[in-house]
């Protein structure tokens, strides 16, 4: 193999490694609080996350952040618990962009909770029948899902909402 080809292969390997490591960096959220819960340094972190496709809605998610002492004592060095709590509120005029309207909804936020196997996720589902945005926080795990979840609802009914791509057809009201 020529020196030029070897350098190219090395550069490609470093670029691939850099891309993988970038994927391990947690998604951006603004930490607004950190509460210590014990003497070994474990904390509950509270982050604010703005919905990227819905202006005027902010979700607050709380999760457990293990300290280095706890990681050394418990073993499991590279993973935080799946537990989380979620609440979402209207923080300004609501303007809804191009969101998924099907029952699967879409991912709004994700943050790794272990090196490879676990991710904390917030999904948004539009509840057409009740005209509301439903936010679900849960852990996505590689080998088994977690039943630990939290839910928050932002009602749209009776509020001024700007649908940037046109409002979806609402449910048919029964005739009395």
Short mmCIF file of C-alpha atoms in Angstrom, two decimals:
data_model
loop_
_atom_site.label_atom_id
_atom_site.label_comp_id
_atom_site.label_asym_id
_atom_site.label_seq_id
_atom_site.Cartn_x
_atom_site.Cartn_y
_atom_site.Cartn_z
CA UNK A 1 0.00 0.00 0.00
CA UNK A 2 1.40 3.39 -0.91
CA UNK A 3 2.00 6.07 1.73
CA UNK A 4 -0.65 8.28 0.15
CA UNK A 5 -3.25 5.50 0.30
CA UNK A 6 -2.26 4.67 3.89
CA UNK A 7 -2.70 8.34 4.94
CA UNK A 8 -6.07 8.44 3.22
CA UNK A 9 -7.18 5.26 5.03
CA UNK A 10 -5.99 6.72 8.38
CA UNK A 11 -7.78 10.01 7.73
CA UNK A 12 -10.96 8.11 6.82
CA UNK A 13 -10.71 6.03 10.02
CA UNK A 14 -10.32 9.18 12.15
CA UNK A 15 -13.23 10.86 10.36
CA UNK A 16 -15.41 7.81 10.99
CA UNK A 17 -14.41 7.71 14.67
CA UNK A 18 -15.11 11.45 15.00
CA UNK A 19 -18.58 10.98 13.45
CA UNK A 20 -19.34 8.12 15.84
CA UNK A 21 -18.22 10.18 18.83
CA UNK A 22 -20.37 13.12 17.69
CA UNK A 23 -23.34 10.76 17.74
CA UNK A 24 -22.61 10.02 21.41
CA UNK A 25 -22.89 13.67 22.43
CA UNK A 26 -26.30 14.34 24.00
CA UNK A 27 -28.84 16.47 22.19
CA UNK A 28 -28.99 20.11 23.26
CA UNK A 29 -31.29 21.02 26.13
CA UNK A 30 -30.98 23.87 28.58
CA UNK A 31 -30.24 22.70 32.12
CA UNK A 32 -32.33 24.90 34.39
CA UNK A 33 -31.91 23.05 37.68
CA UNK A 34 -29.84 20.44 39.47
CA UNK A 35 -30.90 19.08 42.86
CA UNK A 36 -28.57 16.93 44.95
CA UNK A 37 -30.30 13.88 46.40
CA UNK A 38 -27.62 12.12 48.49
CA UNK A 39 -24.12 12.37 49.97
CA UNK A 40 -22.39 10.55 47.05
CA UNK A 41 -23.27 13.28 44.57
CA UNK A 42 -26.24 11.85 42.68
CA UNK A 43 -28.46 14.59 41.26
CA UNK A 44 -31.83 15.10 39.67
CA UNK A 45 -31.37 17.33 36.63
CA UNK A 46 -34.15 19.49 35.18
CA UNK A 47 -33.82 20.49 31.52
CA UNK A 48 -35.98 22.80 29.40
CA UNK A 49 -36.56 21.58 25.84
CA UNK A 50 -38.36 23.67 23.22
CA UNK A 51 -40.37 21.71 20.67
CA UNK A 52 -38.50 22.41 17.41
CA UNK A 53 -41.66 22.30 15.27
CA UNK A 54 -44.12 23.93 17.69
CA UNK A 55 -43.30 27.47 18.74
CA UNK A 56 -44.69 28.41 22.13
CA UNK A 57 -44.39 24.97 23.76
CA UNK A 58 -41.61 24.11 26.20
CA UNK A 59 -41.16 20.74 27.87
CA UNK A 60 -39.39 20.32 31.19
CA UNK A 61 -37.85 16.93 31.78
CA UNK A 62 -36.32 15.71 35.03
CA UNK A 63 -33.99 12.73 35.19
CA UNK A 64 -31.47 11.07 37.52
CA UNK A 65 -27.76 11.77 36.96
CA UNK A 66 -25.46 9.27 38.70
CA UNK A 67 -22.26 10.50 40.32
CA UNK A 68 -18.84 8.97 39.74
CA UNK A 69 -18.87 7.60 43.32
CA UNK A 70 -22.20 5.84 42.68
CA UNK A 71 -20.88 4.44 39.39
CA UNK A 72 -17.79 3.03 41.18
CA UNK A 73 -19.90 1.55 44.01
CA UNK A 74 -22.64 0.04 41.83
CA UNK A 75 -20.54 -1.18 38.90
CA UNK A 76 -22.59 -0.26 35.81
CA UNK A 77 -20.30 2.65 34.90
CA UNK A 78 -21.78 3.75 31.61
CA UNK A 79 -25.52 3.96 32.23
CA UNK A 80 -28.04 6.14 34.04
CA UNK A 81 -31.49 4.92 35.16
CA UNK A 82 -34.44 5.07 32.75
CA UNK A 83 -36.61 7.09 35.15
CA UNK A 84 -37.76 10.50 33.99
CA UNK A 85 -40.59 12.92 34.56
CA UNK A 86 -42.08 15.30 32.00
CA UNK A 87 -44.35 18.32 31.84
CA UNK A 88 -44.99 20.56 28.85
CA UNK A 89 -46.60 24.00 28.89
CA UNK A 90 -47.56 26.83 26.60
CA UNK A 91 -44.85 29.47 26.95
CA UNK A 92 -45.95 31.82 24.18
CA UNK A 93 -48.16 32.06 21.11
CA UNK A 94 -48.50 28.57 19.59
CA UNK A 95 -47.40 28.21 15.97
CA UNK A 96 -47.37 24.65 14.65
CA UNK A 97 -45.12 23.77 11.74
CA UNK A 98 -44.94 20.57 9.72
CA UNK A 99 -45.64 17.97 12.41
CA UNK A 100 -46.57 14.32 12.06
CA UNK A 101 -50.32 13.89 12.46
CA UNK A 102 -50.43 10.07 12.47
CA UNK A 103 -50.68 7.88 15.58
CA UNK A 104 -46.92 7.23 15.61
CA UNK A 105 -46.17 10.92 16.13
CA UNK A 106 -42.54 11.96 15.99
CA UNK A 107 -39.43 12.33 18.09
CA UNK A 108 -38.92 15.82 19.50
CA UNK A 109 -35.80 15.27 21.63
CA UNK A 110 -33.31 12.55 22.51
CA UNK A 111 -30.37 12.30 24.86
CA UNK A 112 -28.13 9.30 25.46
CA UNK A 113 -28.34 7.79 28.94
CA UNK A 114 -25.60 5.21 28.33
CA UNK A 115 -22.67 4.90 25.97
CA UNK A 116 -24.56 2.76 23.45
CA UNK A 117 -27.65 1.00 24.75
CA UNK A 118 -30.07 3.58 26.19
CA UNK A 119 -31.55 6.89 25.02
CA UNK A 120 -34.00 9.20 26.78
CA UNK A 121 -36.61 10.27 24.21
CA UNK A 122 -39.51 12.72 24.03
CA UNK A 123 -42.11 11.96 21.35
CA UNK A 124 -45.01 14.20 20.31
CA UNK A 125 -48.36 12.78 19.18
CA UNK A 126 -51.22 14.94 17.92
CA UNK A 127 -54.55 13.90 19.47
CA UNK A 128 -56.95 14.95 16.73
CA UNK A 129 -60.09 13.88 18.60
CA UNK A 130 -59.30 16.16 21.55
CA UNK A 131 -57.25 18.78 19.69
CA UNK A 132 -54.19 18.42 21.89
CA UNK A 133 -50.46 17.78 21.68
CA UNK A 134 -49.40 14.78 23.76
CA UNK A 135 -45.75 14.48 24.80
CA UNK A 136 -44.32 11.16 25.98
CA UNK A 137 -40.95 10.72 27.70
CA UNK A 138 -39.50 7.19 27.72
CA UNK A 139 -36.25 5.30 27.46
CA UNK A 140 -35.35 3.54 24.23
CA UNK A 141 -33.11 0.58 24.91
CA UNK A 142 -31.27 -1.67 22.47
CA UNK A 143 -32.13 -5.06 23.95
CA UNK A 144 -35.32 -4.44 25.93
CA UNK A 145 -37.69 -1.52 26.24
CA UNK A 146 -38.47 0.18 29.49
CA UNK A 147 -41.98 0.51 30.91
CA UNK A 148 -40.93 3.68 32.75
CA UNK A 149 -42.56 6.67 31.08
CA UNK A 150 -44.09 10.06 31.70
CA UNK A 151 -46.73 11.97 29.76
CA UNK A 152 -47.78 15.62 29.39
CA UNK A 153 -50.58 17.21 27.37
CA UNK A 154 -50.81 20.70 25.88
CA UNK A 155 -54.47 21.36 24.98
CA UNK A 156 -55.07 23.35 21.80
CA UNK A 157 -58.88 23.50 21.96
CA UNK A 158 -60.11 26.99 22.77
CA UNK A 159 -56.66 28.52 22.22
CA UNK A 160 -55.46 30.65 19.36
CA UNK A 161 -53.19 28.37 17.35
CA UNK A 162 -51.41 29.24 14.11
CA UNK A 163 -51.06 26.14 11.91
CA UNK A 164 -48.34 27.22 9.47
CA UNK A 165 -49.33 24.57 6.89
CA UNK A 166 -53.07 24.75 7.51
CA UNK A 167 -54.99 23.18 10.36
CA UNK A 168 -55.89 19.48 10.04
CA UNK A 169 -59.56 18.67 9.62
CA UNK A 170 -61.10 18.44 13.08
CA UNK A 171 -63.29 15.64 14.31
CA UNK A 172 -66.93 15.68 13.34
CA UNK A 173 -69.11 16.86 16.23
CA UNK A 174 -72.11 14.58 16.81
CA UNK A 175 -75.50 16.19 16.10
CA UNK A 176 -77.71 16.40 19.18
#
